[in-house]
XYZ file of C-alpha atoms in Angstrom:
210
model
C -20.389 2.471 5.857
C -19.687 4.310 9.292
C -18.609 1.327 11.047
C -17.687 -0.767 8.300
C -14.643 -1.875 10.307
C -16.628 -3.782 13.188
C -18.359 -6.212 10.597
C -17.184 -9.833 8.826
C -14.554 -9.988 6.855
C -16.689 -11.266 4.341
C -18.901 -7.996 5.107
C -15.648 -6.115 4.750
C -14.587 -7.991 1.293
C -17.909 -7.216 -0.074
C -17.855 -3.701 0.586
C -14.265 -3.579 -0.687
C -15.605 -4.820 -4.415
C -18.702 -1.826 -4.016
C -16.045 0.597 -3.332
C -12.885 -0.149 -5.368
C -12.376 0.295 -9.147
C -11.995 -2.829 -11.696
C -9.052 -4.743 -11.793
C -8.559 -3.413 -15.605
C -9.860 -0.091 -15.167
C -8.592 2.827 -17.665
C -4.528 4.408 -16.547
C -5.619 7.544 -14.509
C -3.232 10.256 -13.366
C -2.434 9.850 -9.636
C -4.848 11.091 -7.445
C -2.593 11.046 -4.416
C 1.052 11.583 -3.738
C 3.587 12.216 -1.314
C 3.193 16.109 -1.741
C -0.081 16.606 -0.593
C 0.678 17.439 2.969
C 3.739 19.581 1.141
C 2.378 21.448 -1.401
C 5.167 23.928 -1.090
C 7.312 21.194 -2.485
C 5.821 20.202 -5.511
C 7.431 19.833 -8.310
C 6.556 20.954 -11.841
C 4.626 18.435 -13.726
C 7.149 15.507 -14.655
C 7.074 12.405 -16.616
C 6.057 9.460 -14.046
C 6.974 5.711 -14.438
C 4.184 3.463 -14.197
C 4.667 1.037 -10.920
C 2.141 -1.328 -8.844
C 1.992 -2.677 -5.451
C -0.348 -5.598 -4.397
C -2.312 -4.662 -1.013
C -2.578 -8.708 0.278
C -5.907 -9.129 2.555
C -5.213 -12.614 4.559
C -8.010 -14.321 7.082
C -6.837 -14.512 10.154
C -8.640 -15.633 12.918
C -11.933 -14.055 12.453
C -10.200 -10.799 11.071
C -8.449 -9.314 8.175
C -4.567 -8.908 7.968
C -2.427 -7.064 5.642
C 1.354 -8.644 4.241
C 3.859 -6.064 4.530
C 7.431 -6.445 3.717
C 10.428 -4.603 5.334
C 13.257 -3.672 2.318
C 16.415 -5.098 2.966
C 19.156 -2.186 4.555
C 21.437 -2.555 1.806
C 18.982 -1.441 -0.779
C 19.839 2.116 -2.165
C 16.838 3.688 -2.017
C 13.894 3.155 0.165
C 16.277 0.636 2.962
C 14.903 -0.535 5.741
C 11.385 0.730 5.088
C 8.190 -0.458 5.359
C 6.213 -1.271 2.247
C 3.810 -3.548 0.045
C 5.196 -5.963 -2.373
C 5.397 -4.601 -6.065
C 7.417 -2.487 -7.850
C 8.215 -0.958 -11.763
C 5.964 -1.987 -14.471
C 6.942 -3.591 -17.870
C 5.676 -1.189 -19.995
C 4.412 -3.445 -23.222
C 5.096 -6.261 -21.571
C 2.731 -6.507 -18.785
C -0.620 -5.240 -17.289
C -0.448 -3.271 -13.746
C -2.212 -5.759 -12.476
C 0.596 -8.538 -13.783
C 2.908 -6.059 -12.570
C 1.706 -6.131 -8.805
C 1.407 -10.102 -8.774
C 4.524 -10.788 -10.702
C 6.740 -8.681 -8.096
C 4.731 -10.344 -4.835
C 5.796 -13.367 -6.531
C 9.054 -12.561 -6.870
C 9.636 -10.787 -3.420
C 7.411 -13.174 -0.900
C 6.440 -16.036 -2.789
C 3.275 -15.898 -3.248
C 1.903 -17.036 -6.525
C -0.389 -15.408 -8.493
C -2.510 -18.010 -8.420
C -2.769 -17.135 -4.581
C -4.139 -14.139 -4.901
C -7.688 -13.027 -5.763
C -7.388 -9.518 -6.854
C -10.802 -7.496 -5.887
C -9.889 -4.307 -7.718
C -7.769 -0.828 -7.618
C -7.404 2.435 -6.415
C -6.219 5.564 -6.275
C -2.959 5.514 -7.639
C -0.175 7.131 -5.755
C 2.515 9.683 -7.371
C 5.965 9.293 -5.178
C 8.970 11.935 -4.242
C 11.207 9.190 -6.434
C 8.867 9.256 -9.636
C 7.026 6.514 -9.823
C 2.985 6.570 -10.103
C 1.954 3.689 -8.173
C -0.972 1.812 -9.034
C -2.472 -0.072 -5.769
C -4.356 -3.456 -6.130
C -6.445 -4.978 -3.104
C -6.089 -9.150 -3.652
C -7.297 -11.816 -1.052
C -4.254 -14.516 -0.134
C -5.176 -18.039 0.091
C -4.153 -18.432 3.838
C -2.324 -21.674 3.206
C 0.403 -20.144 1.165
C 3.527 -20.420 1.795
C 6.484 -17.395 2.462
C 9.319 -17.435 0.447
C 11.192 -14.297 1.068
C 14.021 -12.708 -1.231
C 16.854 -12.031 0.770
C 17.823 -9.600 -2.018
C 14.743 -7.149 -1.700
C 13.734 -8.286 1.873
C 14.566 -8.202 5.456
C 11.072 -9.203 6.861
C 7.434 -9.973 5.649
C 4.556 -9.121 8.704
C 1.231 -8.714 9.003
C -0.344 -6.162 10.919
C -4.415 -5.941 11.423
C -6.738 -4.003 8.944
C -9.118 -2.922 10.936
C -6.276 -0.797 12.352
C -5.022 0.522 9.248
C -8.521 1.463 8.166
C -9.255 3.253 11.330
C -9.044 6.580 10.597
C -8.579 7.135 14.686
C -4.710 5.884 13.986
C -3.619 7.669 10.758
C -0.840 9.952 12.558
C -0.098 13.113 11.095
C 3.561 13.485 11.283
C 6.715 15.519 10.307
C 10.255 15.428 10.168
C 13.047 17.619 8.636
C 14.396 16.688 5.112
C 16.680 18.242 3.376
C 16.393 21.565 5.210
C 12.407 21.572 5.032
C 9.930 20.251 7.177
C 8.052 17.327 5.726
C 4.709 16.161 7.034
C 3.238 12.932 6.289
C 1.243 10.378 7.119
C 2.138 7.660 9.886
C 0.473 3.988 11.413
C 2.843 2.906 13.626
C 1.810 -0.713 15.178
C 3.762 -2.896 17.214
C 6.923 -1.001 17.194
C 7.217 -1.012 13.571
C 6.979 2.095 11.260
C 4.800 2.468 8.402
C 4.464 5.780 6.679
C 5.335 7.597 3.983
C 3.796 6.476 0.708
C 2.416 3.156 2.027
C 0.816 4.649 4.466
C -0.681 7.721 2.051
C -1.778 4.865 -0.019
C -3.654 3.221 3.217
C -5.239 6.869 3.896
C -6.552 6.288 0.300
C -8.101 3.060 0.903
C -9.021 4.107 4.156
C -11.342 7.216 3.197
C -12.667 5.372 0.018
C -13.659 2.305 2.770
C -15.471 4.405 5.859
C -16.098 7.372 3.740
C-alpha cells in the first residue's frame, strides 16, 4: 500500500488490522531496539522486563491523530520526553494488552472502555531494559483528558499521516556518554519525538507503506 497514507481513515484502519498482529498474539523477542542504528553498543544478551505502550489513533477532522504524552521534568528517568502512554507489565497479574490500557488509564484518563485495540507489533527492546510491547487502539473521540500530574506534563496530538511518512523519519545523532548515538527523530511543531517512540513509529511505519 504505496500511498496508503492519502486514503480514509477508515481505509487506513482497515489496512492497519491486515497488517498488524492479534491483540493476544504469542510473547516474541523484540524485533527492534534502540541499538540498531548502534550496533557497536550492544550489549550482551540480558534479561528484559516485559512493558507495553498503547499507540491511541483519534478521528480528527477527516484525519487520523496520535495521543502523545510529555513525562513530567521531575521524573528520574526518561523527564521531559516525549512518549506513548504505558509502562511495566504485571507479570501474572495482567495481559500486555491490560498492561497498555491500564497505564493510559492511569496516565491520561482514558478508559479502557475507550479504546478499541486493533492489534500489535513489533515489540521494542530499550537502552533501560524494558521490551516494549506496542498496541495500535482507536479512542472514542468524545473522551475526556484527565492527566496525572505525577507522570505528566502534557498530552498532544500530532497527525499520522506525518508520522507514517517515511519522507519525515530524521536520522539523527548526538553524543552520549562519550559515543556518538544515532537515532531516529519526527520532530513536528516544535516538539521532539525520538528515541524509542519514534523507533517504535519507524516500526509501524515500514509494516504500514511497506
Amino acid at each position: 500500500m504505496k500511498d496508503a497514507l492519502h486514503h480514509s481513515p477508515e481505509e487506513i484502519v482497515e489496512r492497519l488490522c491486515a497488517v498488524l498482529d492479534p491483540v493476544d498474539a504469542r510473547r516474541r523477542k523484540p524485533r527492534r531496539s534502540d541499538f540498531d542504528l548502534n550496533r557497536e553498543d550492544a550489549p550482551a544478551p540480558r534479561k528484559l522486563k516485559p512493558a507495553a505502550v498503547l499507540v491511541p489513533l483519534v478521528r480528527r477532522e477527516e484525519r487520523l491523530c496520535v495521543i502523545f504524552t510529555r513525562r513530567a521534568d521531575h521524573l528520574q528517568a526518561h523527564a521531559g520526553q516525549i512518549s506513548f502512554p504505558g509502562g511495566r507489565q504485571n507479570v501474572g497479574r495482567e495481559s500486555l494488552a491490560e498492561c497498555a490500557l491500564r497505564e493510559t488509564a492511569e496516565e491520561i484518563g482514558v478508559s479502557p472502555d475507550e479504546v478499541e485495540l486493533l492489534g500489535r507489533f513489533d515489540a521494542y527492546a530499550t537502552v533501560t531494559g524494558y521490551a516494549v510491547t506496542p498496541f495500535v487502539g482507536l479512542v472514542d473521540p468524545g473522551f475526556e483528558l484527565v492527566p496525572d500530574p505525577g507522570e505528566v506534563a502534557e498530552v498532544f496530538e500530532t497527525p499520522f499521516d506525518f508520522l507514517m511518512n517515511p519522507r519525515n523519519h530524521r536520522l539523527e545523532e548526538r553524543e552520549f556518554r562519550g559515543r556518538l548515538r544515532r537515532y531516529y527523530a519526527m520532530p513536528y511543531q516544535g516538539r521532539y519525538i525520538w528515541g524509542a517512540t519514534a523507533g517504535m513509529l519507524k516500526a509501524l511505519s515500514d509494516r504500514l507503506t511497506g
